[in-house]
Short mmCIF file of C-alpha atoms in Angstrom, two decimals:
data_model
loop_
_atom_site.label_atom_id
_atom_site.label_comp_id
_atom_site.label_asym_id
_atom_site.label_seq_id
_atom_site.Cartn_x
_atom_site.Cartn_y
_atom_site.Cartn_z
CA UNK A 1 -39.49 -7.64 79.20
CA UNK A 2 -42.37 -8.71 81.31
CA UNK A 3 -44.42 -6.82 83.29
CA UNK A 4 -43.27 -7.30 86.61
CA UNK A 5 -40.37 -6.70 85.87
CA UNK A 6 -40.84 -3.35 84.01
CA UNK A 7 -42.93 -2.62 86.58
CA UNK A 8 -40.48 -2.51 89.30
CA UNK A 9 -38.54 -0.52 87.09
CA UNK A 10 -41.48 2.22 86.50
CA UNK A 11 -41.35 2.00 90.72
CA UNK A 12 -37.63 2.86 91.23
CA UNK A 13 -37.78 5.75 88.24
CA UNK A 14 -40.83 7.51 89.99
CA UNK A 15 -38.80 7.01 93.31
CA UNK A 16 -36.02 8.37 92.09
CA UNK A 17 -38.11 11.48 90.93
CA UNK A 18 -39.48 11.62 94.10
CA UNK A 19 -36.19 12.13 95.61
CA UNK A 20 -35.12 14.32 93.32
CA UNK A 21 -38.34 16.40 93.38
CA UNK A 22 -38.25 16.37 97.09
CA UNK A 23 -34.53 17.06 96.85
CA UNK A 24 -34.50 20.00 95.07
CA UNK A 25 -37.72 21.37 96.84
CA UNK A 26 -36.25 24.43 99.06
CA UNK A 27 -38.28 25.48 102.18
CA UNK A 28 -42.30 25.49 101.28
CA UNK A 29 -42.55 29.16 101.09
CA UNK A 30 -46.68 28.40 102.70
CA UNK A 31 -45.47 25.85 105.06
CA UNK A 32 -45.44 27.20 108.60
CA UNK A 33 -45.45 24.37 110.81
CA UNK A 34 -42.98 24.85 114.07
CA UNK A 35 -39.31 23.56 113.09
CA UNK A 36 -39.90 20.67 114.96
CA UNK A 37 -43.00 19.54 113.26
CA UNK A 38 -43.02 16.55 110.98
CA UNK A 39 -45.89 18.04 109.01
CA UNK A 40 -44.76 19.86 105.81
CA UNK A 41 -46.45 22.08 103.41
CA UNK A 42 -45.83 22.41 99.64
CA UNK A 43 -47.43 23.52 96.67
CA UNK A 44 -50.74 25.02 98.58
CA UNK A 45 -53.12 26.78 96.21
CA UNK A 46 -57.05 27.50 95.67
CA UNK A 47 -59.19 28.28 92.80
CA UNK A 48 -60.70 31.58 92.30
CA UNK A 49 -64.27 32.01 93.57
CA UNK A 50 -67.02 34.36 93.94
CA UNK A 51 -68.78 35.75 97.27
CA UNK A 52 -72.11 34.42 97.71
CA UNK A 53 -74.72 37.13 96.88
CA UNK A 54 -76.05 38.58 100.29
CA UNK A 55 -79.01 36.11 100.92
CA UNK A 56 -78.88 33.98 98.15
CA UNK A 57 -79.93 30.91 99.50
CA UNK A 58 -80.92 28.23 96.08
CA UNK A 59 -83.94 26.50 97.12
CA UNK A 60 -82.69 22.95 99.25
CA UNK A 61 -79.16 24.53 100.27
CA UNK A 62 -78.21 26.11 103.47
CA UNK A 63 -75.40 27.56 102.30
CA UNK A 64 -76.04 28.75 98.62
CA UNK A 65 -73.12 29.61 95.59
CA UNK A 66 -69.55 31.17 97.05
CA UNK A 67 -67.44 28.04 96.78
CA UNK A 68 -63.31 27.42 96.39
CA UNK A 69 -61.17 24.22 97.13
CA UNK A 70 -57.71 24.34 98.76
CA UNK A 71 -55.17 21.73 97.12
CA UNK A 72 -51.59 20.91 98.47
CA UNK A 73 -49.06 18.27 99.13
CA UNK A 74 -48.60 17.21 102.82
CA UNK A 75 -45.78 15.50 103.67
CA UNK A 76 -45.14 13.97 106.91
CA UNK A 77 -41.19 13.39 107.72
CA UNK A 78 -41.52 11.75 111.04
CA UNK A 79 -42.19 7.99 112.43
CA UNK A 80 -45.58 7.81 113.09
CA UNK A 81 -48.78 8.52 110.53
CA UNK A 82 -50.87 11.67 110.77
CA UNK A 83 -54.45 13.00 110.06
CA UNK A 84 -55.97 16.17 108.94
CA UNK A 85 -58.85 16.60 111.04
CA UNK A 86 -59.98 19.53 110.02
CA UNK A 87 -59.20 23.59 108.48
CA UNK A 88 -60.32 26.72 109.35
CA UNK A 89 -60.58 29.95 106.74
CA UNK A 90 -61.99 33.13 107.54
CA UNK A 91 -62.69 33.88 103.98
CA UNK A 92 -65.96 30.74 103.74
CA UNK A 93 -68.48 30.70 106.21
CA UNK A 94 -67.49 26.63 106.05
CA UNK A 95 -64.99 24.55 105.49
CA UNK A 96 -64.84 20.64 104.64
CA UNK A 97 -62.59 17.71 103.51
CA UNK A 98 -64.10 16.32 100.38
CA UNK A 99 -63.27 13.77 98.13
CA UNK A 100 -64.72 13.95 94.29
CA UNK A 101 -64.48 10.85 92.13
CA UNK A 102 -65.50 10.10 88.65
CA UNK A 103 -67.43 7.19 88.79
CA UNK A 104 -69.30 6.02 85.29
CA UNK A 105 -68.34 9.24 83.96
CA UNK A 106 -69.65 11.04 86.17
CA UNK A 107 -68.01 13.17 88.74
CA UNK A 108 -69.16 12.59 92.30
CA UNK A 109 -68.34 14.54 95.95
CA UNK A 110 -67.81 12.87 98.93
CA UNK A 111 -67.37 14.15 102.45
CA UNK A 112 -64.56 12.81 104.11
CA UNK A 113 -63.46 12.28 108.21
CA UNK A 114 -60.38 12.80 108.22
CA UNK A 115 -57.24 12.73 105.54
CA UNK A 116 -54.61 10.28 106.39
CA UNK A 117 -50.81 11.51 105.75
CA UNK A 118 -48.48 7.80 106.10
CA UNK A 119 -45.18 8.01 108.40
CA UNK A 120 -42.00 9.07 106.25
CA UNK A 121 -44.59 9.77 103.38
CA UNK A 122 -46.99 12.25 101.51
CA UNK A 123 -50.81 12.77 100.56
CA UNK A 124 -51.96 15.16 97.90
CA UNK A 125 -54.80 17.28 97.65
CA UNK A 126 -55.82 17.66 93.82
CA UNK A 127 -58.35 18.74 91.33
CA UNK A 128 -60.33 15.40 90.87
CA UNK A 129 -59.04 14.19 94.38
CA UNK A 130 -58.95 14.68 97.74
CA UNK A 131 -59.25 18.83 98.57
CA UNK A 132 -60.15 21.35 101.12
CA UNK A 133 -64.21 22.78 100.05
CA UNK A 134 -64.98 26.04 101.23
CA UNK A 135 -68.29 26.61 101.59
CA UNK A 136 -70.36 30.47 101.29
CA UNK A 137 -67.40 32.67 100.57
CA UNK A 138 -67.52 35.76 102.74
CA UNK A 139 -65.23 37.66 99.31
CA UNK A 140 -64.28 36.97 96.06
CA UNK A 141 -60.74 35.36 95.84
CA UNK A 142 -59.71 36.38 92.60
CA UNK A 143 -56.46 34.94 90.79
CA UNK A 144 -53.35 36.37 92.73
CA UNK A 145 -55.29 36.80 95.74
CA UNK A 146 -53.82 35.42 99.03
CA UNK A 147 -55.64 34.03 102.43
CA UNK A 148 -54.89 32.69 105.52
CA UNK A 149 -55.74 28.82 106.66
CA UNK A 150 -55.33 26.83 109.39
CA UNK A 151 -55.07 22.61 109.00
CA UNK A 152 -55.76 21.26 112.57
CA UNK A 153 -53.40 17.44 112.48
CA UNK A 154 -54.35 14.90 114.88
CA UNK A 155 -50.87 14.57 116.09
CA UNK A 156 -49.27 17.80 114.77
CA UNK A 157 -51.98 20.16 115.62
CA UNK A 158 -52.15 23.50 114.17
CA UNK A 159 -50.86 24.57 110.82
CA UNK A 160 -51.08 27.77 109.65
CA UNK A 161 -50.69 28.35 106.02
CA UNK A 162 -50.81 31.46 103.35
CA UNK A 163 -53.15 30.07 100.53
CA UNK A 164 -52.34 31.81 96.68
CA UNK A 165 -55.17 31.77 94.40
CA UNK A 166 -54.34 30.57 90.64
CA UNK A 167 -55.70 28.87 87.96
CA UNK A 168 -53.96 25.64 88.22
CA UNK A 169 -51.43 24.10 90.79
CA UNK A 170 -48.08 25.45 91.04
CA UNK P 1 -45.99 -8.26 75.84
CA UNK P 2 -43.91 -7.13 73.28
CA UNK P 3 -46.12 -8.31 70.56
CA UNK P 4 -49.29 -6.87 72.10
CA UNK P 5 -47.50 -3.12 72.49
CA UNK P 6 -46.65 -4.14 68.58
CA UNK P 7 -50.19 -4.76 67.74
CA UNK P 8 -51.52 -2.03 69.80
CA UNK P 9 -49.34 0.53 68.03
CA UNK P 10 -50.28 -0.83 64.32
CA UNK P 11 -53.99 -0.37 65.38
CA UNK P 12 -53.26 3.37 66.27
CA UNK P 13 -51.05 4.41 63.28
CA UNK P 14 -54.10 2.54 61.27
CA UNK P 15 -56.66 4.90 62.87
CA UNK P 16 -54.48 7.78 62.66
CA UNK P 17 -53.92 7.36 59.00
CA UNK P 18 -58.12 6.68 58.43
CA UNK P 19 -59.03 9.98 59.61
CA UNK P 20 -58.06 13.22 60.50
CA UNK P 21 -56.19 13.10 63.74
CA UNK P 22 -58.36 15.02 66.56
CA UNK P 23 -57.58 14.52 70.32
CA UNK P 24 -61.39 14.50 71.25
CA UNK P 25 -63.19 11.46 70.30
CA UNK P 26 -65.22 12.40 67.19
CA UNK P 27 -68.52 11.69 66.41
CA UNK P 28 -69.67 10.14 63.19
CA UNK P 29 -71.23 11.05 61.27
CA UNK P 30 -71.37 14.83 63.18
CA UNK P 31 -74.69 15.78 64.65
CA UNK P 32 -76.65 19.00 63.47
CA UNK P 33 -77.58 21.17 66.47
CA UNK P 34 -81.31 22.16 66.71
CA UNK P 35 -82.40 25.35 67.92
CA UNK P 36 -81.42 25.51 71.38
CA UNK P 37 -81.70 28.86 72.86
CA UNK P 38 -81.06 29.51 76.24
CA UNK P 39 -80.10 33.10 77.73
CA UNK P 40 -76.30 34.07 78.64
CA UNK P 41 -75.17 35.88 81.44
CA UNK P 42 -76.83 38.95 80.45
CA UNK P 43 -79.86 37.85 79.38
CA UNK P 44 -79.61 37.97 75.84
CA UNK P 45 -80.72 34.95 73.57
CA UNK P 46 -77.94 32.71 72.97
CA UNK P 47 -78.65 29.87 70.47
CA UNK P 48 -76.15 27.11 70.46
CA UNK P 49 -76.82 25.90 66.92
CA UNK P 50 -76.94 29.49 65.41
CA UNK P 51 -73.05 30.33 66.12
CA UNK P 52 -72.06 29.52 62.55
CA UNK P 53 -68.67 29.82 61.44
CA UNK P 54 -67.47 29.59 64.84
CA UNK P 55 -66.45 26.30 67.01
CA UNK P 56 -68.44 26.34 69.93
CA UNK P 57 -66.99 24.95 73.16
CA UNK P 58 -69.70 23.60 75.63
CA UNK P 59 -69.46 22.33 78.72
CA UNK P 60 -71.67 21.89 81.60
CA UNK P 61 -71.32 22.21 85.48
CA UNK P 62 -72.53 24.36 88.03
CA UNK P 63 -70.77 27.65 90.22
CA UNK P 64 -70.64 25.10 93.44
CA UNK P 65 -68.45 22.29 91.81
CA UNK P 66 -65.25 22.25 93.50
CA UNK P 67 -62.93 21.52 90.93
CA UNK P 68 -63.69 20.50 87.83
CA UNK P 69 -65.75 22.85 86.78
CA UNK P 70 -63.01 25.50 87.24
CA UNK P 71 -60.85 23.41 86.20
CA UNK P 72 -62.44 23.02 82.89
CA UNK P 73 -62.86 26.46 82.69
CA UNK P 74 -59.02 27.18 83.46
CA UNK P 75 -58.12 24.90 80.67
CA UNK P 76 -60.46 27.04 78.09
CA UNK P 77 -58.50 30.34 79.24
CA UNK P 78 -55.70 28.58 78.29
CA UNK P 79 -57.13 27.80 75.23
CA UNK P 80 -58.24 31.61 74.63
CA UNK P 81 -54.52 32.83 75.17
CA UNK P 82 -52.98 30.23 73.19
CA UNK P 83 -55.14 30.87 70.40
CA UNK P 84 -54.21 34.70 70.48
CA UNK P 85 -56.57 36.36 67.47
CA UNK P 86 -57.96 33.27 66.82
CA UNK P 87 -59.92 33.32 70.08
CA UNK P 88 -62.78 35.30 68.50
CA UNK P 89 -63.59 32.67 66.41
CA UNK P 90 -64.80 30.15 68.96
CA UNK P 91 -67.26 30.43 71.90
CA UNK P 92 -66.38 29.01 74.84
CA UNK P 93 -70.13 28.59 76.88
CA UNK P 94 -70.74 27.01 80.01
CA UNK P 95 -74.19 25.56 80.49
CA UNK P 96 -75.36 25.37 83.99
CA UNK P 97 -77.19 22.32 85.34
CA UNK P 98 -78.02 23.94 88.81
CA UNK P 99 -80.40 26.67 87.20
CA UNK P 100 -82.13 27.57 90.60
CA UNK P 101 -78.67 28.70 92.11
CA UNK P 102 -76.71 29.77 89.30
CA UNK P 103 -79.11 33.07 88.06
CA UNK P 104 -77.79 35.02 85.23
CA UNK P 105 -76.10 37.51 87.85
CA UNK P 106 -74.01 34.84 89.61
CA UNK P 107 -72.94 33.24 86.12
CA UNK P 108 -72.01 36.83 85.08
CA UNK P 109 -69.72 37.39 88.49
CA UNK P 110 -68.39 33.66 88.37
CA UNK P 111 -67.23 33.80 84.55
CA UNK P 112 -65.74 37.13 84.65
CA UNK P 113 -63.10 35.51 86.91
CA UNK P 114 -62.07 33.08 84.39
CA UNK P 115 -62.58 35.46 81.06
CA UNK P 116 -64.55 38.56 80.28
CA UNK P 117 -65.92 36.74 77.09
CA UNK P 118 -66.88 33.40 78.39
CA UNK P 119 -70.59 33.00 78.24
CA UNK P 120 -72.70 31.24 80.83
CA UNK P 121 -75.88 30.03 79.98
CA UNK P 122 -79.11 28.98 81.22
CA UNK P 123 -82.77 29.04 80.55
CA UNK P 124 -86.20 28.06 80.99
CA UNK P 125 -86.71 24.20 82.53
CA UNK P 126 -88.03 22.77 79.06
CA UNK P 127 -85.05 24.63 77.47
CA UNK P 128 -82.08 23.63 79.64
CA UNK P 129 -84.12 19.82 79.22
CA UNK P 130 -83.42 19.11 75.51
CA UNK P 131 -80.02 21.08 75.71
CA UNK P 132 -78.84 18.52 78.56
CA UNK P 133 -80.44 15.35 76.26
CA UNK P 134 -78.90 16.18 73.36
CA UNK P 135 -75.75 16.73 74.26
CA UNK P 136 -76.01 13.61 77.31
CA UNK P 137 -75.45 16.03 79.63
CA UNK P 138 -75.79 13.79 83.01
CA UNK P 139 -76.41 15.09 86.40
CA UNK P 140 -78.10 14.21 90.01
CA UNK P 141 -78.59 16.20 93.26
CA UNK P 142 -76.82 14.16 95.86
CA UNK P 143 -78.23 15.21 99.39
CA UNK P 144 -75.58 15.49 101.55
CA UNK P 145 -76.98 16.46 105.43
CA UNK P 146 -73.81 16.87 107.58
CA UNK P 147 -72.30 19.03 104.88
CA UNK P 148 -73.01 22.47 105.09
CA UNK P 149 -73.65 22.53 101.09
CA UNK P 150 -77.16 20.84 102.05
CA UNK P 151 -76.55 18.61 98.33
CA UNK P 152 -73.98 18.22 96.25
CA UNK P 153 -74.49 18.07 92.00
CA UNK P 154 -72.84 14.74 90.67
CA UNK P 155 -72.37 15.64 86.60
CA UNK P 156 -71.36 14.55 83.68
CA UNK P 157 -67.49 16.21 82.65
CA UNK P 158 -67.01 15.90 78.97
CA UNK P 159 -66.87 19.18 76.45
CA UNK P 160 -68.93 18.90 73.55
CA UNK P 161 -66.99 20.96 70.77
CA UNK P 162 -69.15 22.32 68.01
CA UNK P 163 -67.61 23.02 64.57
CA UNK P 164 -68.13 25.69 62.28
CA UNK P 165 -71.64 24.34 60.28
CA UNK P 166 -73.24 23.87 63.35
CA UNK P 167 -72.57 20.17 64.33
CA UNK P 168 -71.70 18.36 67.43
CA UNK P 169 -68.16 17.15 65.93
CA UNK P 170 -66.17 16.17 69.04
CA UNK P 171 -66.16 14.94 72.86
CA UNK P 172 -63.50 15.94 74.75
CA UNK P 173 -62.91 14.68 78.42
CA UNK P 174 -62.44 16.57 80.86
CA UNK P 175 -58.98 15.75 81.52
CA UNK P 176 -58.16 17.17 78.07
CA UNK P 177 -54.98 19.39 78.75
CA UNK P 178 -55.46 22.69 77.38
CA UNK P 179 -53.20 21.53 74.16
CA UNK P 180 -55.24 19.29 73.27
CA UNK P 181 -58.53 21.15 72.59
CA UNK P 182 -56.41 23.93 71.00
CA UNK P 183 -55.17 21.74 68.89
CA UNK P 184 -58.57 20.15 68.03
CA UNK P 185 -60.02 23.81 67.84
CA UNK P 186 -57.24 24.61 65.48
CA UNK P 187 -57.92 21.95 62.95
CA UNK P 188 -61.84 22.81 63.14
CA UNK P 189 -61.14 26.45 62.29
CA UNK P 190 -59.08 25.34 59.48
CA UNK P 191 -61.35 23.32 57.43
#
């Protein structure tokens, strides 16, 4: 069989499991966009973390240990492409979108704008991907923990979601 | 196509059948530890060549990384359950490479919320030095001004797995599943 060909068919199986996935997927129990919002949340999770110590600044940072990342799948159901501007946390002093890539073997952080979700489609946030950094944690999220964010859409606007803290994604 | 997937499948059952089947890439021939010592979380001596009869599980990173680092560290609690009993037969250690913001106290808090018996180690300059060289631990402080981090550490990922005579035996990368080492680990602690 040549490639194309097996190729399209590697296309319509992960399609179909995409649709079935999606399919099966009841109502994000995090998501909390209104009804009427084409923005969807599933499978929203951090990594444990530890508080910064009071005043433990490492020489050449402003903002010192304390970090978590918040992973997730956005989907967008409507026409017309979205972007994640921007998320709130009370529990990190800051939060950024950040991109890490392993270049040369080497694993590499990037800030990032904005995260673009495609009309009728889906972006994921993921260890070694795209992610949500908070910065200076204000308490320790330990494993079972749960927090409140807020992902601020261009288009959408506000989206609260409950955040669980595990070990690995849902 | 066909006859390449053919080929390509002869060359693995040929490697498979030359030596014993690890997941990590192995080294060879395996690579004596020196004396490394570095302090753990609680500042006792910990020297990474002197663990013998235990499989040593090193890996470097820092407490700021976003995600692999805890990610790596996930995978070895995964390890540590699914090895059950076993578990006290292998050290699972976590060198950092941002030694100026990771102090003994903040390894201590960081590690405990991954596993009580992790250790987290780091040292004097000249120590954490040779321990990064010999093991090619790579790293750079990437300045990064509009983010609120100030920098950001690009590093090396790969575990270095040390078996039970003291010798650098196996590179594992870091998207190892947690199966995988255990299965490596398993195989060290039976020879």
């Amino acid at each position: 069989m040549d490639t194309s060909r097996l190729n399209i068919l590697r296309c319509m199986g992960t399609a179909l499991l995409a649709v079935a996935v999606c399919g099966s997927a009841t109502m994000p129990s995090s998501g909390a966009a209104p009804p009427t919002s084409p923005i969807r949340i599933e499978k929203v999770w951090a990594r444990p973390g530890v508080a910064a110590p009071a005043g433990a600044h490492g020489s050449g940072t402003t903002m010192g240990p304390g970090t978590s990342a918040i992973y997730m799948i956005i989907h967008n159901t409507g026409p017309d492409g979205d972007r994640l501007m921007r998320a709130d946390a009370d529990v990190a002093t800051a939060v950024e979108l950040h991109e890490t890539r392993m270049e040369g073997g080497m694993s590499r952080m990037h800030m990032v704008p904005a995260i673009a979700v495609p009309p009728r489609g889906q972006v994921e946030l993921r260890p070694g991907g795209l992610h949500i950094m908070l910065l200076g944690l204000k308490r320790d999220l330990k494993e079972n923990d749960r927090f409140p964010a807020t992902l601020h859409f261009e288009r959408a606007g506000a989206v609260v979601v409950e955040v669980p803290v595990r070990m690995s994604a849902p | 196509m066909s006859r390449w997937i053919a080929a390509g499948l002869l060359v693995l059952l040929v490697a498979a059948c030359q030596r014993p089947a690890f997941r990590g890439r192995v080294l060879d021939p395996p690579r004596p530890v020196p004396a490394l010592t570095l302090n753990d979380q609680h500042g006792r001596p910990f020297d990474l060549a002197g663990q013998r009869d235990r499989v040593v599980l090193v890996f470097f990173g820092y407490t700021r990384c976003p995600d692999v680092c805890p990610l790596t560290l996930g995978v070895f609690r995964q390890v540590a359950e699914m090895l059950g009993t076993d578990a006290a037969r292998v050290r699972f250690v976590f060198v950092t490479v941002d030694p100026e913001v990771d102090t003994p106290a903040f390894l201590e808090r960081y590690l405990r919320l991954f596993h009580p018996e992790f250790v987290g180690l780091t040292g004097s300059p000249d120590a954490l030095a040779a321990t990064y060289q010999f093991f090619g631990a790579a790293f750079e402080k990437v300045p990064v001004p509009k983010s609120a981090a100030g920098y950001l550490v690009a590093h090396s990922t790969h575990v270095a797995v040390i078996d039970r005579q003291g010798r650098w035996r196996l590179t594992l990368s870091h998207q190892a599943t947690a199966d995988d080492v255990a299965h490596d680990v398993r195989r060290l602690l039976r020879e």
